[in-house]
Coordinates of C-alpha atoms and ligand atoms in Angstrom, one line a residue:
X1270 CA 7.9 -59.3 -17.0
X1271 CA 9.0 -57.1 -20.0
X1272 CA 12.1 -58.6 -22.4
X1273 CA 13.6 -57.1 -24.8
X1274 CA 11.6 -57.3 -27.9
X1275 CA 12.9 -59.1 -31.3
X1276 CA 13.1 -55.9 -33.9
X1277 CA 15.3 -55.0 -35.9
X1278 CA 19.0 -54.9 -35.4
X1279 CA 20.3 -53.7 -38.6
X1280 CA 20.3 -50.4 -40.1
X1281 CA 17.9 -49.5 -42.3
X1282 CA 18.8 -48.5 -45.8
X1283 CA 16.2 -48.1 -48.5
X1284 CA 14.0 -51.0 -48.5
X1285 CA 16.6 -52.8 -46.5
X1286 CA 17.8 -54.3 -43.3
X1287 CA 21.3 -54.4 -43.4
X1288 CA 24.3 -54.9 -41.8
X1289 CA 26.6 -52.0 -41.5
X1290 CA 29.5 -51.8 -44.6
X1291 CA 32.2 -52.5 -42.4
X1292 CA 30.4 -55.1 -40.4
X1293 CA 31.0 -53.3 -37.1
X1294 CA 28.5 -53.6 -34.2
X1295 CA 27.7 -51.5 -31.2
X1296 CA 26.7 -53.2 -28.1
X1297 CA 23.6 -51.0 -26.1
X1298 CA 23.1 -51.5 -22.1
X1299 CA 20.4 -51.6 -20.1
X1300 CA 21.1 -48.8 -17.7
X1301 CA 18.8 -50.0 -14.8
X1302 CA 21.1 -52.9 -14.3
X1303 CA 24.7 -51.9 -16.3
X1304 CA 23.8 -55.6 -18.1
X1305 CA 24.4 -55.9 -22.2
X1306 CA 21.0 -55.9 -24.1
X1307 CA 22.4 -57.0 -27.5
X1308 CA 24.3 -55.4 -30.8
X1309 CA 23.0 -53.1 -33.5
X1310 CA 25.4 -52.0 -36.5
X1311 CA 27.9 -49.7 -36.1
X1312 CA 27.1 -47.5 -39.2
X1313 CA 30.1 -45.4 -40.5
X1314 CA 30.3 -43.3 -44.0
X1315 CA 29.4 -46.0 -46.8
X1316 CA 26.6 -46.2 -44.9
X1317 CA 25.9 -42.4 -45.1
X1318 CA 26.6 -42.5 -48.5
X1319 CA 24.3 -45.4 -49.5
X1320 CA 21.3 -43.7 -46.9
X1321 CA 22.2 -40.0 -48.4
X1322 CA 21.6 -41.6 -52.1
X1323 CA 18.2 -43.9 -51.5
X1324 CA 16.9 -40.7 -49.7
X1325 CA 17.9 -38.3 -53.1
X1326 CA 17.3 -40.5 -55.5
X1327 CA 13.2 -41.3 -54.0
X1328 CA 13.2 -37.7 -53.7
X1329 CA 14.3 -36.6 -56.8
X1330 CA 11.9 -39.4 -58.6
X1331 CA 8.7 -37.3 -56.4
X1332 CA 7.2 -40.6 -55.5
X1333 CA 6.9 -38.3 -52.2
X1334 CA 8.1 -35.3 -52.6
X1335 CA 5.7 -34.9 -55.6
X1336 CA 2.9 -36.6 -53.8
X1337 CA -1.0 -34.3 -53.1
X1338 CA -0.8 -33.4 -49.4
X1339 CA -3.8 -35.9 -48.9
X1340 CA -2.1 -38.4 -50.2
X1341 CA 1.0 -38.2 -47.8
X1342 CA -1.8 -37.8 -45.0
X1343 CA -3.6 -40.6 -45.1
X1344 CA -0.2 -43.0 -45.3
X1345 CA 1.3 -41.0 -42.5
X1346 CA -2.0 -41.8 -40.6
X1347 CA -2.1 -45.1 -41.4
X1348 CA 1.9 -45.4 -40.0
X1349 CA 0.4 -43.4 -36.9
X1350 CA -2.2 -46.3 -36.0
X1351 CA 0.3 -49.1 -36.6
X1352 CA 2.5 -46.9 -34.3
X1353 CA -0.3 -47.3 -31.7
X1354 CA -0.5 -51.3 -32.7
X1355 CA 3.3 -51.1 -31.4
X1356 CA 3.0 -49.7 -29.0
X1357 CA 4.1 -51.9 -26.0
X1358 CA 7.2 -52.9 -28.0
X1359 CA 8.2 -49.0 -28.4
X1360 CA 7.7 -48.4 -25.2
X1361 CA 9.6 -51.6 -23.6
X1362 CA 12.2 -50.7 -25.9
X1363 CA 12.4 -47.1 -24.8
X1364 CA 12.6 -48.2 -21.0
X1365 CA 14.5 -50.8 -21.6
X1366 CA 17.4 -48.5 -23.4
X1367 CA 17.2 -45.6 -21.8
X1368 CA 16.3 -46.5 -18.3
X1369 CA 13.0 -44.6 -18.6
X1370 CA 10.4 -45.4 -16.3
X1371 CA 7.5 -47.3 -18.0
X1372 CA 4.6 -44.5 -16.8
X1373 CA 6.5 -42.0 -18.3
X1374 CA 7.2 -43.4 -22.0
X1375 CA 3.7 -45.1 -21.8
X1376 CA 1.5 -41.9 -20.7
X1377 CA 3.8 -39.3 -22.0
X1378 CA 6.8 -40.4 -25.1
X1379 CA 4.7 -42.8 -26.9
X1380 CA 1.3 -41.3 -27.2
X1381 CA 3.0 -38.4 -27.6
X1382 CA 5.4 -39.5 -30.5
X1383 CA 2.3 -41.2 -31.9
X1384 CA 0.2 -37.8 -31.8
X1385 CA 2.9 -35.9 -33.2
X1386 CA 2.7 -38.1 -36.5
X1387 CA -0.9 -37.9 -36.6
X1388 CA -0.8 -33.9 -36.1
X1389 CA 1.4 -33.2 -38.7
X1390 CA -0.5 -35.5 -41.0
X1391 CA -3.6 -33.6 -40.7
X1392 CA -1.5 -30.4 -41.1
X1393 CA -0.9 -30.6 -44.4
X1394 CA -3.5 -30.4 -46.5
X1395 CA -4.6 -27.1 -44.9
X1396 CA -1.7 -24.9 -45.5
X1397 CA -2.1 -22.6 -47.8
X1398 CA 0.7 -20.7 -49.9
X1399 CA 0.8 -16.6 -50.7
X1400 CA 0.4 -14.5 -53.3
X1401 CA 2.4 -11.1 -53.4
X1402 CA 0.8 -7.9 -53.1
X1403 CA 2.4 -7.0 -56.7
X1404 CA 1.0 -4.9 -59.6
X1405 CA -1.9 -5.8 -61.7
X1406 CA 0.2 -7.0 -64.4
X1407 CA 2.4 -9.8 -62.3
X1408 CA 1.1 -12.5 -60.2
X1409 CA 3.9 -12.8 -57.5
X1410 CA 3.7 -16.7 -56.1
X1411 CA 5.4 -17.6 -53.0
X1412 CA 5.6 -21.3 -52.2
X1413 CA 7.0 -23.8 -50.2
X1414 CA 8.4 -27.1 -51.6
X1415 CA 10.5 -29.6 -49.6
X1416 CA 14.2 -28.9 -49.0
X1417 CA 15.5 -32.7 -50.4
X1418 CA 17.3 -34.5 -47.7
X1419 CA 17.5 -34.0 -44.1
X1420 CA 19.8 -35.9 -41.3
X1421 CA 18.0 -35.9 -38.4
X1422 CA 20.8 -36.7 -34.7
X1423 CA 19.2 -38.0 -32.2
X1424 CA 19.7 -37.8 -28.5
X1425 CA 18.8 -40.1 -26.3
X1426 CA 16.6 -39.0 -24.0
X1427 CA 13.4 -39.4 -25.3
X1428 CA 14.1 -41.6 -28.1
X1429 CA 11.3 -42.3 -29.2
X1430 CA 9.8 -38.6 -29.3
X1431 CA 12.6 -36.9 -30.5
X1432 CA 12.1 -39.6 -33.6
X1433 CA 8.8 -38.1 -34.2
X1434 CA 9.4 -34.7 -33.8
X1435 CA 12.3 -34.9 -36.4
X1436 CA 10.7 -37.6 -38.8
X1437 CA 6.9 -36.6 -38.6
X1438 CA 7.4 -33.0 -40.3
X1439 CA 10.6 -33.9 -42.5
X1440 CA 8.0 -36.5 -43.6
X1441 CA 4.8 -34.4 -43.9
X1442 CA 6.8 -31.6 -46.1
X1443 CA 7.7 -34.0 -48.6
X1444 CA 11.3 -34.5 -47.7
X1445 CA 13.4 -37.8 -47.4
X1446 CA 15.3 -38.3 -44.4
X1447 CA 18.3 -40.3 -42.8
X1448 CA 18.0 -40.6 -38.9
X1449 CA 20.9 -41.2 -36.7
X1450 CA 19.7 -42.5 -33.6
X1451 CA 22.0 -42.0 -30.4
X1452 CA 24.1 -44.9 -30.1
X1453 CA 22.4 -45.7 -26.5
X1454 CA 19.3 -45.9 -27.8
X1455 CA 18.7 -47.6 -31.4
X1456 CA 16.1 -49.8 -31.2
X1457 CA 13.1 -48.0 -31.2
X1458 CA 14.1 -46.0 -34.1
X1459 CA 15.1 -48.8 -36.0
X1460 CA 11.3 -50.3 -35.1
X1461 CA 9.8 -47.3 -36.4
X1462 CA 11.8 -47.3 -39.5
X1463 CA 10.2 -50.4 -40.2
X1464 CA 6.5 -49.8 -39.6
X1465 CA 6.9 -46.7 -41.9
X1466 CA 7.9 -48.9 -44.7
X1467 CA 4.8 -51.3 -43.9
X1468 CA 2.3 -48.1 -43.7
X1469 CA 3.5 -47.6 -47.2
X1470 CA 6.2 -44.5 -46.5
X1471 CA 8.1 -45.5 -50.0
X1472 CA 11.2 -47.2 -49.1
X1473 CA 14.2 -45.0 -49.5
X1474 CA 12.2 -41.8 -48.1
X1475 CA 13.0 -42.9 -44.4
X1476 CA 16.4 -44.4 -43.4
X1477 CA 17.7 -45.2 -40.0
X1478 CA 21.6 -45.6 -39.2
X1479 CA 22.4 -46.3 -35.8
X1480 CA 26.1 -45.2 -35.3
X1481 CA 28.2 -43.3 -33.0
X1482 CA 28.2 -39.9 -33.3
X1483 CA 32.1 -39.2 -34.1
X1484 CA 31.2 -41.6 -37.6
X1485 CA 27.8 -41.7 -38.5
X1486 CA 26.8 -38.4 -36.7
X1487 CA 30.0 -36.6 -38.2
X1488 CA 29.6 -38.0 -41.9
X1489 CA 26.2 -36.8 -42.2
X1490 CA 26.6 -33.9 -40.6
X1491 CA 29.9 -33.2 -43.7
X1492 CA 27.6 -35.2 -46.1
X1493 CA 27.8 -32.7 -49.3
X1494 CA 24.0 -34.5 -50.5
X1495 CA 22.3 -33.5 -47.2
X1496 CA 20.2 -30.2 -47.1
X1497 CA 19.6 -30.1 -43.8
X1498 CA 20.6 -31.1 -40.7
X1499 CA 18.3 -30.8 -37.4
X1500 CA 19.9 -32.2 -34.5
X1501 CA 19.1 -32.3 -30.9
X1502 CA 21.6 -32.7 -28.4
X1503 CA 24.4 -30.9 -26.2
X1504 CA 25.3 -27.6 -27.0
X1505 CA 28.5 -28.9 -27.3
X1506 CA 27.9 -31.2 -30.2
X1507 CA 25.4 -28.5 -32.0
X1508 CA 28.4 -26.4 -32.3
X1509 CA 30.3 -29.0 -34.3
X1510 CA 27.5 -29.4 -36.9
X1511 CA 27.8 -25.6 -37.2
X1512 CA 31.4 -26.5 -38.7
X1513 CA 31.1 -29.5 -40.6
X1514 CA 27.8 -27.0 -42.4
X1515 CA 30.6 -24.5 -43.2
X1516 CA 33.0 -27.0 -44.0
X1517 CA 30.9 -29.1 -46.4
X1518 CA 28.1 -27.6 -48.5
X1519 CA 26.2 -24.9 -46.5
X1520 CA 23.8 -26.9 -45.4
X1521 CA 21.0 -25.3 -43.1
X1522 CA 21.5 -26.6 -39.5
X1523 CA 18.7 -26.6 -36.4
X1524 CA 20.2 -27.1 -33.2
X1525 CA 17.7 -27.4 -30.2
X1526 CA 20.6 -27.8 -27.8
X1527 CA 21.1 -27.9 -23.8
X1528 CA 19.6 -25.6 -20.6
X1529 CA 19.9 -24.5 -17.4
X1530 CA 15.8 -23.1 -16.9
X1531 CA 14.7 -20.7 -14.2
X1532 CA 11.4 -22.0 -12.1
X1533 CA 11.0 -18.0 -11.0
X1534 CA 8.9 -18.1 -7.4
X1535 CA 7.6 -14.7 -7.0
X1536 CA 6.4 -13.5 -3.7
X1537 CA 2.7 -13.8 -4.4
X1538 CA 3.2 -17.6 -6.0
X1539 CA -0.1 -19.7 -5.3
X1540 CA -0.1 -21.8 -2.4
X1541 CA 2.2 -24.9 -2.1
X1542 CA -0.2 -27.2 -3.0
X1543 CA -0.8 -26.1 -6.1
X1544 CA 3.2 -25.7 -6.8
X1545 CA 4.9 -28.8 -5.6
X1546 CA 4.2 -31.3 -7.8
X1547 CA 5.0 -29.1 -11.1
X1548 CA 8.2 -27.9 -9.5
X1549 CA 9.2 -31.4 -8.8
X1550 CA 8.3 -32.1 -12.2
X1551 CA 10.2 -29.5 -13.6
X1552 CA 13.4 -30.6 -12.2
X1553 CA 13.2 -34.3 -11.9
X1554 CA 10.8 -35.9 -14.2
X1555 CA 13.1 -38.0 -16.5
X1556 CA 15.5 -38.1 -14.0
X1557 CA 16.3 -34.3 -15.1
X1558 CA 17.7 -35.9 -18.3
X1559 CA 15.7 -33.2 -19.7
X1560 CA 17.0 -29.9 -21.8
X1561 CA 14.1 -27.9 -20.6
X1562 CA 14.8 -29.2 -17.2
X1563 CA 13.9 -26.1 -14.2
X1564 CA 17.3 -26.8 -12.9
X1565 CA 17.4 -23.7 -11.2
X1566 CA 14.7 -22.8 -8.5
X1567 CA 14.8 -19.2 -7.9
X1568 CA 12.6 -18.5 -5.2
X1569 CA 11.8 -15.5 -3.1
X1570 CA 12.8 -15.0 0.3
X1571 CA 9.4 -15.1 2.1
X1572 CA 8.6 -18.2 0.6
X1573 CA 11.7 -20.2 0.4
X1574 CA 12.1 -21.9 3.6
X1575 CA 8.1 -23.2 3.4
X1576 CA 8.7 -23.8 -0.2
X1577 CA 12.0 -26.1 -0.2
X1578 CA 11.1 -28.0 3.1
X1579 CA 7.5 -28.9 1.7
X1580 CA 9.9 -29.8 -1.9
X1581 CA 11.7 -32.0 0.2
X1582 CA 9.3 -33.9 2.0
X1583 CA 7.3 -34.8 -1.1
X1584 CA 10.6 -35.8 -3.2
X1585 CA 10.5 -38.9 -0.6
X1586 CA 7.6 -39.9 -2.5
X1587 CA 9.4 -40.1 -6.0
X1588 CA 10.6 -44.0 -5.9
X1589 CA 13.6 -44.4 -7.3
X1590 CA 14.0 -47.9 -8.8
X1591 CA 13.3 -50.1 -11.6
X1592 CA 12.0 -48.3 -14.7
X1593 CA 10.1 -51.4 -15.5
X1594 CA 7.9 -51.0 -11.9
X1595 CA 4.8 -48.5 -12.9
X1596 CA 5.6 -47.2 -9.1
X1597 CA 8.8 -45.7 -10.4
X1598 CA 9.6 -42.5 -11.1
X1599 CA 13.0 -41.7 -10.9
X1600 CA 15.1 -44.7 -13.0
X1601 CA 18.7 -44.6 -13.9
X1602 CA 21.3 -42.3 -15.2
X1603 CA 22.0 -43.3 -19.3
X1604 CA 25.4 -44.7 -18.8
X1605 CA 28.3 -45.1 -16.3
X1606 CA 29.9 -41.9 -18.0
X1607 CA 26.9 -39.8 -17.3
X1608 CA 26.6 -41.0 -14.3
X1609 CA 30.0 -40.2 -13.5
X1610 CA 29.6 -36.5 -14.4
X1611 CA 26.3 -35.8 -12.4
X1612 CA 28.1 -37.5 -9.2
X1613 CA 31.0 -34.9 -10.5
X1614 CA 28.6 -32.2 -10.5
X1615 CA 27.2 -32.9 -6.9
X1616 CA 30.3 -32.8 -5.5
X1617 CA 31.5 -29.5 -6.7
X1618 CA 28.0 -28.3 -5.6
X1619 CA 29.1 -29.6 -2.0
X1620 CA 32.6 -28.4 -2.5
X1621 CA 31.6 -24.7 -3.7
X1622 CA 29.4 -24.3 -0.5
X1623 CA 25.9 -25.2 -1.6
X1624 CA 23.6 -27.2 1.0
X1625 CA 22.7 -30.4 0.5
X1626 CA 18.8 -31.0 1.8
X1627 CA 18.1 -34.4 0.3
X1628 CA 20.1 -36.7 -1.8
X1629 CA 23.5 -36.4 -2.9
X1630 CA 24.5 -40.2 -3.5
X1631 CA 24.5 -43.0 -5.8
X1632 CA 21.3 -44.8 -5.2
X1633 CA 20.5 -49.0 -5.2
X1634 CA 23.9 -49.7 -5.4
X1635 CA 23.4 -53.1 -5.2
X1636 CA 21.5 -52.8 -8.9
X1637 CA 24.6 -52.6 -10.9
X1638 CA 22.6 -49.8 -12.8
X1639 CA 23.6 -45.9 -12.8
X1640 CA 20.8 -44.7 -9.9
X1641 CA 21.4 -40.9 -8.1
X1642 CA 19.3 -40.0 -5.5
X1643 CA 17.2 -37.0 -6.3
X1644 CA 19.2 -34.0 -4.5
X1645 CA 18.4 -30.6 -3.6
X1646 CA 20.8 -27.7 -2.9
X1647 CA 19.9 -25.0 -1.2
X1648 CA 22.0 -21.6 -0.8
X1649 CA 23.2 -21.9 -3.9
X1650 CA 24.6 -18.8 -5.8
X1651 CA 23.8 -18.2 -9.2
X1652 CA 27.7 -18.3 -10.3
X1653 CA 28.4 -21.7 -8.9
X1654 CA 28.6 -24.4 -11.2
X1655 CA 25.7 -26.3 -10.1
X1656 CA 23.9 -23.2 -11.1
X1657 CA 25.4 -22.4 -14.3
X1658 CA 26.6 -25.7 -16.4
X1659 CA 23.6 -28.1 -17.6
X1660 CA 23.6 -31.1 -15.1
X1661 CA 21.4 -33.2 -17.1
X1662 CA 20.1 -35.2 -14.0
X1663 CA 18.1 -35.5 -10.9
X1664 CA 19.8 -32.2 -8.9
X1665 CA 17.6 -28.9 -8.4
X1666 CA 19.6 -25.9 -7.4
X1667 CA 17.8 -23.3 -5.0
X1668 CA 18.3 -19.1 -5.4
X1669 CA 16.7 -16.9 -3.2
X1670 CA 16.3 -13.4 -4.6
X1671 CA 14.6 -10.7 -2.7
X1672 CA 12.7 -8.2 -5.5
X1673 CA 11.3 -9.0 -8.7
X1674 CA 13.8 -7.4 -10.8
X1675 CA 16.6 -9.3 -9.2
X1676 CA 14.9 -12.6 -10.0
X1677 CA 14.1 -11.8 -13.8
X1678 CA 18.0 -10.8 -13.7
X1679 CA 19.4 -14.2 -12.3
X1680 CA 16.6 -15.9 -14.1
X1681 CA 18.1 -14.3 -17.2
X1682 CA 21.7 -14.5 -16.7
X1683 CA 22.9 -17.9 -18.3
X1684 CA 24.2 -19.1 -21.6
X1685 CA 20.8 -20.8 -22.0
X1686 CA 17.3 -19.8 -23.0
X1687 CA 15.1 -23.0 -23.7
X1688 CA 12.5 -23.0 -20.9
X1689 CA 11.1 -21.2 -17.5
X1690 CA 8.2 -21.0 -15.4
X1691 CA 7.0 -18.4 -13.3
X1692 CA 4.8 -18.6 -10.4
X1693 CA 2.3 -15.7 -9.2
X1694 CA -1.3 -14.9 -9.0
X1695 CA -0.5 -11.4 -10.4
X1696 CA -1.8 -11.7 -14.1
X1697 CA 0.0 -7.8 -14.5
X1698 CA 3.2 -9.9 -13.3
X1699 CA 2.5 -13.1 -14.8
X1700 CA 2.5 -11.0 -18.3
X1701 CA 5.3 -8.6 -17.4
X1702 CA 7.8 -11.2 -16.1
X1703 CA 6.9 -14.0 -18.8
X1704 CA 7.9 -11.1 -21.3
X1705 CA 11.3 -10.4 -19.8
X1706 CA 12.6 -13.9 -19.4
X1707 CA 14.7 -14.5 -22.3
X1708 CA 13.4 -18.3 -23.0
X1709 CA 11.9 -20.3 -25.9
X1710 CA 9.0 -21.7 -23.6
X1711 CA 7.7 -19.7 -20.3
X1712 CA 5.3 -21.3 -18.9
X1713 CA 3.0 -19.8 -16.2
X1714 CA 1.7 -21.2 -12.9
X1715 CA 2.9 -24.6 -14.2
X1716 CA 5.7 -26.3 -15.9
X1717 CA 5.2 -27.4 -19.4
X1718 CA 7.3 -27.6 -22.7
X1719 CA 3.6 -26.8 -24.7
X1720 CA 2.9 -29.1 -27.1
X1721 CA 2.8 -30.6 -30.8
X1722 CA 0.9 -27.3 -31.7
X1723 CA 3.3 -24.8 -30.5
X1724 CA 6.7 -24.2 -31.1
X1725 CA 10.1 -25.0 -29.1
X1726 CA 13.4 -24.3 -29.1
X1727 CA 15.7 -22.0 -27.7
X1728 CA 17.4 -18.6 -26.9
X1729 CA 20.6 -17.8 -26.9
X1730 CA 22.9 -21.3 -26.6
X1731 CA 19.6 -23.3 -26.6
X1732 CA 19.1 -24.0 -30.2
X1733 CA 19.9 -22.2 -33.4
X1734 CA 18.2 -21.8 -36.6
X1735 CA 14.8 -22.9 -36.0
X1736 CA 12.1 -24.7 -34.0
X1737 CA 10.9 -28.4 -33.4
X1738 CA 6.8 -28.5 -33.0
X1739 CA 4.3 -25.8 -34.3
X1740 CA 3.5 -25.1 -37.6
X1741 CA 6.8 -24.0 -37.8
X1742 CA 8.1 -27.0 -37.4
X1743 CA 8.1 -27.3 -41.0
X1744 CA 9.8 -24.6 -41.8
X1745 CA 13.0 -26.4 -41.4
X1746 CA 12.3 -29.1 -44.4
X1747 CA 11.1 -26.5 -46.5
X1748 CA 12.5 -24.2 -48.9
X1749 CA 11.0 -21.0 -50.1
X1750 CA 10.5 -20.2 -53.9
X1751 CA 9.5 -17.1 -55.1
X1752 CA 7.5 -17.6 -58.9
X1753 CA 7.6 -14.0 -60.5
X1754 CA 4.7 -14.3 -63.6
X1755 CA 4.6 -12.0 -65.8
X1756 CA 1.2 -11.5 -67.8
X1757 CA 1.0 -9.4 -71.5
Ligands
LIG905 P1 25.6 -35.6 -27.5 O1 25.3 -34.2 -27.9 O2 27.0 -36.0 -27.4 O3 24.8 -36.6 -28.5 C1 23.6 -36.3 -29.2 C2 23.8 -36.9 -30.6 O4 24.9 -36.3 -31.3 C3 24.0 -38.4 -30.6 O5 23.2 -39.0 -31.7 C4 25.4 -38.5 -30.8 O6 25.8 -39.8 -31.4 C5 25.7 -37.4 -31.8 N1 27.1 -37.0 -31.7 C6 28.0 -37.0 -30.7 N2 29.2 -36.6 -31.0 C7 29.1 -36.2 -32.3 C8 30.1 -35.7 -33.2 N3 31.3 -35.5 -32.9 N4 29.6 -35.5 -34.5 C9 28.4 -35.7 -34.9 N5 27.5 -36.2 -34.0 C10 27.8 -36.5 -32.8 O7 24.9 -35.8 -26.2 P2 25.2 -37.0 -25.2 O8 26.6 -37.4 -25.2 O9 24.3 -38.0 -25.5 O10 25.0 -36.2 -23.9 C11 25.9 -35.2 -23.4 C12 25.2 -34.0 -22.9 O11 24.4 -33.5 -23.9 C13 24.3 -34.3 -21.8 O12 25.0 -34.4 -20.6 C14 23.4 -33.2 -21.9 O13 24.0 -32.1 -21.2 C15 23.3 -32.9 -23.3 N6 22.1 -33.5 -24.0 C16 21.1 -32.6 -24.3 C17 19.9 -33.1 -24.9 C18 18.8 -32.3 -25.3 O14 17.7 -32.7 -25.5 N7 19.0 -31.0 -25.4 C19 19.8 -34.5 -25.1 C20 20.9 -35.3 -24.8 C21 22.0 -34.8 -24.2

């Protein structure tokens, strides 16, 4: 039996714990069963202020930011392996929070997170800088150095991971950095925080405010000490920190935002076997709570009745219970709002003419926890909403199309562009189609996001400004210097 484990509660400022200015708390649920897990402060903007000025005033004394490459390696690998030490508690907290099921955040989020730190800790003592190709008599230095301060917004589903994908290169450039977990999911943040400090992160260079996004989330995102802000969320809220940049100081901004991804089926698409489980996957795996989600299955005609049936009868398989039960694979919705607007969504898929094959419903009623049952449409048109808006749970939508250039053109015509996969044995296709999809991530014959070594973010209403993962990665905590030398 997993319980909630006893970490920290309070926000993390500099080298300390603390309760939130005004005292407020937030209360976060346990989705699986709608139950109260326990109260975390409720950070507003004193908070931000007090974060915004540990995080310059480390930074500006270089006790990181100054700090050989090496250096910062070997504490972020030591924070990696007490990480792994923590594991278990990570991960209960993660499944416990989120309602993720415990396979997933122990094989995928958690190792994951943990590898991200340890990539970008070995990155960076091996990049190099440039030199300009300038006349004999200048030497022309192009550098890198760490932008200051970055906010970091979390969503919350993958709370753990998205912590690392933020922290671990904000940290490995040099920068400091104030993290705003979503208010659903705290804890494991706040448990991170804290092993950083014990690894020997010095204290002010990572803070952690857990908040809700209309206090915390705006004042950092207005904050005039903040140089960046990389935020992952709806596309909805992205926009907002696009405003409070312009309103406040110009700070850069790095959305990776929602999605609406094509799973393109071409007619020569290897045999079912080798499809179904990665399709599923694509649609359902965190309970579709997924930006890069293949919400949309666009399939051609002479393999769309084989493919959905064989889809449907294998989606029986995916248990939908506990998240705590290693047999699970589908838990709950985050919240009693979300699950609201998925149920919302189904039925204006019903109501607009799609065709239900499986699911539909709420699911273990009885639970008192936020459970859908994986659903399939079928029929669906491309301009229905099911097909168009970002569900951001268990519901796969299924286009036929009957010629190539038809399904790159529905594949292509959203507001999104995070992820796709195609499916054919054709490499000339494979390469041609994977070219024309207008998408951060394609992935071929499989679904996949890539991983820490290549970059992702979005297309089009998918993300803005930059990319999480990759080398590049660090590009967003980075500012570019150009040193002009003259020589006499
Ligand atoms: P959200 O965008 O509202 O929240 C993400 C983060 O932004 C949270 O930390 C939140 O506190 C903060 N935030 C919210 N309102 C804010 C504001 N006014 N100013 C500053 N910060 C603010 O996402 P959500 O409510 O958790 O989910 C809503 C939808 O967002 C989902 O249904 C889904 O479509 C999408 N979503 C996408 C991702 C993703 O990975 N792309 C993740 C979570 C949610």
């Amino acid at each position: 039996m997993i319980s909630l484990p006893n970490t920290p509660r309070q926000a993390l400022i500099g080298e300390s714990f603390v309760n939130a200015a005004s005292g407020e708390t937030l209360t976060t649920l346990n989705p699986a069963t709608g139950e109260t897990l326990t109260a975390v402060a409720a950070c507003g903007a004193a908070d931000v202020d007090a974060a915004v000025a540990a995080a310059r005033s480390v930074f500006e004394a270089g006790t990181w930011s100054r700090l050989a490459p090496a250096e910062r390696k070997r504490v972020l690998l030591r924070y990696a392996d007490l990480l792994e030490e923590h594991a278990d508690e990570i991960i209960a907290l993660d499944c416990l929070e989120a309602g993720k099921p415990i396979s997933d955040t122990r094989d995928g989020d958690v190792p994951e997170a943990i590898s991200t730190f340890r990539w970008c800790a070995e990155l960076i003592d091996k990049l190099y800088d440039r030199v300009a190709p300038t006349a004999p008599d200048i030497l022309g230095l192009i550098v890198r150095e760490p932008i200051g301060v970055v906010a970091a917004v979390l969503p919350w589903n993958f709370p753990a991971l998205m912590f690392a994908w933020k922290v671990a290169p904000a940290l490995a450039s040099g920068s400091s950095i104030v993290v705003k977990p979503a208010e659903q999911t705290s804890l494991s943040a706040l448990l991170m925080g804290q092993l950083a400090l014990e690894a020997g992160v010095p204290a002010g260079v990572l803070n952690v405010l857990p908040g809700y996004g209309e206090s915390a989330g705006a004042a950092l995102g207005r904050h005039p000490g903040i140089d960046v802000v990389s935020f992952t969320g709806s596309t909805e809220v992205g926009r907002l920190f696009l405003q409070y940049a312009a309103q406040s100081n110009l700070k850069r901004v790095v959305l990776e935002c929602g999605g609406k991804s094509p799973q393109l089926v071409l007619a020569d698409a290897p045999e079912l076997d080798v499809m179904v489980d990665d399709i599923l996957a694509a649609g359902f795996w965190n309970m579709g709570e997924n930006c890069s989600s293949g919400s949309r299955l666009i399939v051609h005609r002479s393999r769309h009745e084989e493919l959905v049936e064989r889809l449907v009868s294998s989606l029986a398989d995916w248990k939908v219970g506990d998240p705590l039960d290693d047999a699970t694979r589908i838990g709950p919705m985050i919240d009693a709002n979300h699950f609201a607007k998925v149920m919302g969504f189904i039925e204006a898929g019903t109501k607009e003419g799609a065709q239900l094959r499986t699911g539909g419903g709420r699911a273990l009623e009885g639970s008192g926890g936020y459970f859908v049952a994986p659903t399939i449409f079928d029929g669906v048109d491309n301009n229905m909403t099911i097909a168009r808006e970002e569900i951001f749970g268990p519901v796969l939508s299924t286009i036929v199309f009957d010629d190539e250039a038809d399904g790159i053109r529905l594949a292509n015509e959203t507001n999104y562009g995070l992820a796709a996969s195609v499916w054919t044995q054709n490499v000339d296709s494979a390469i041609r189609v994977s070219r024309a999809i207008r998408a951060g991530t394609v992935s071929v014959n499989c679904f996949s996001e890539g991983d820490v070594t290549t970059p992702f973010g979005g297309y089009k209403q998918s993300g803005f400004g930059g990319r999480d993962n990759g080398v590049e990665a660090l590009d967003q905590y980075t500012e570019l210097k150009t040193i002009w030398i003259q020589t006499r």
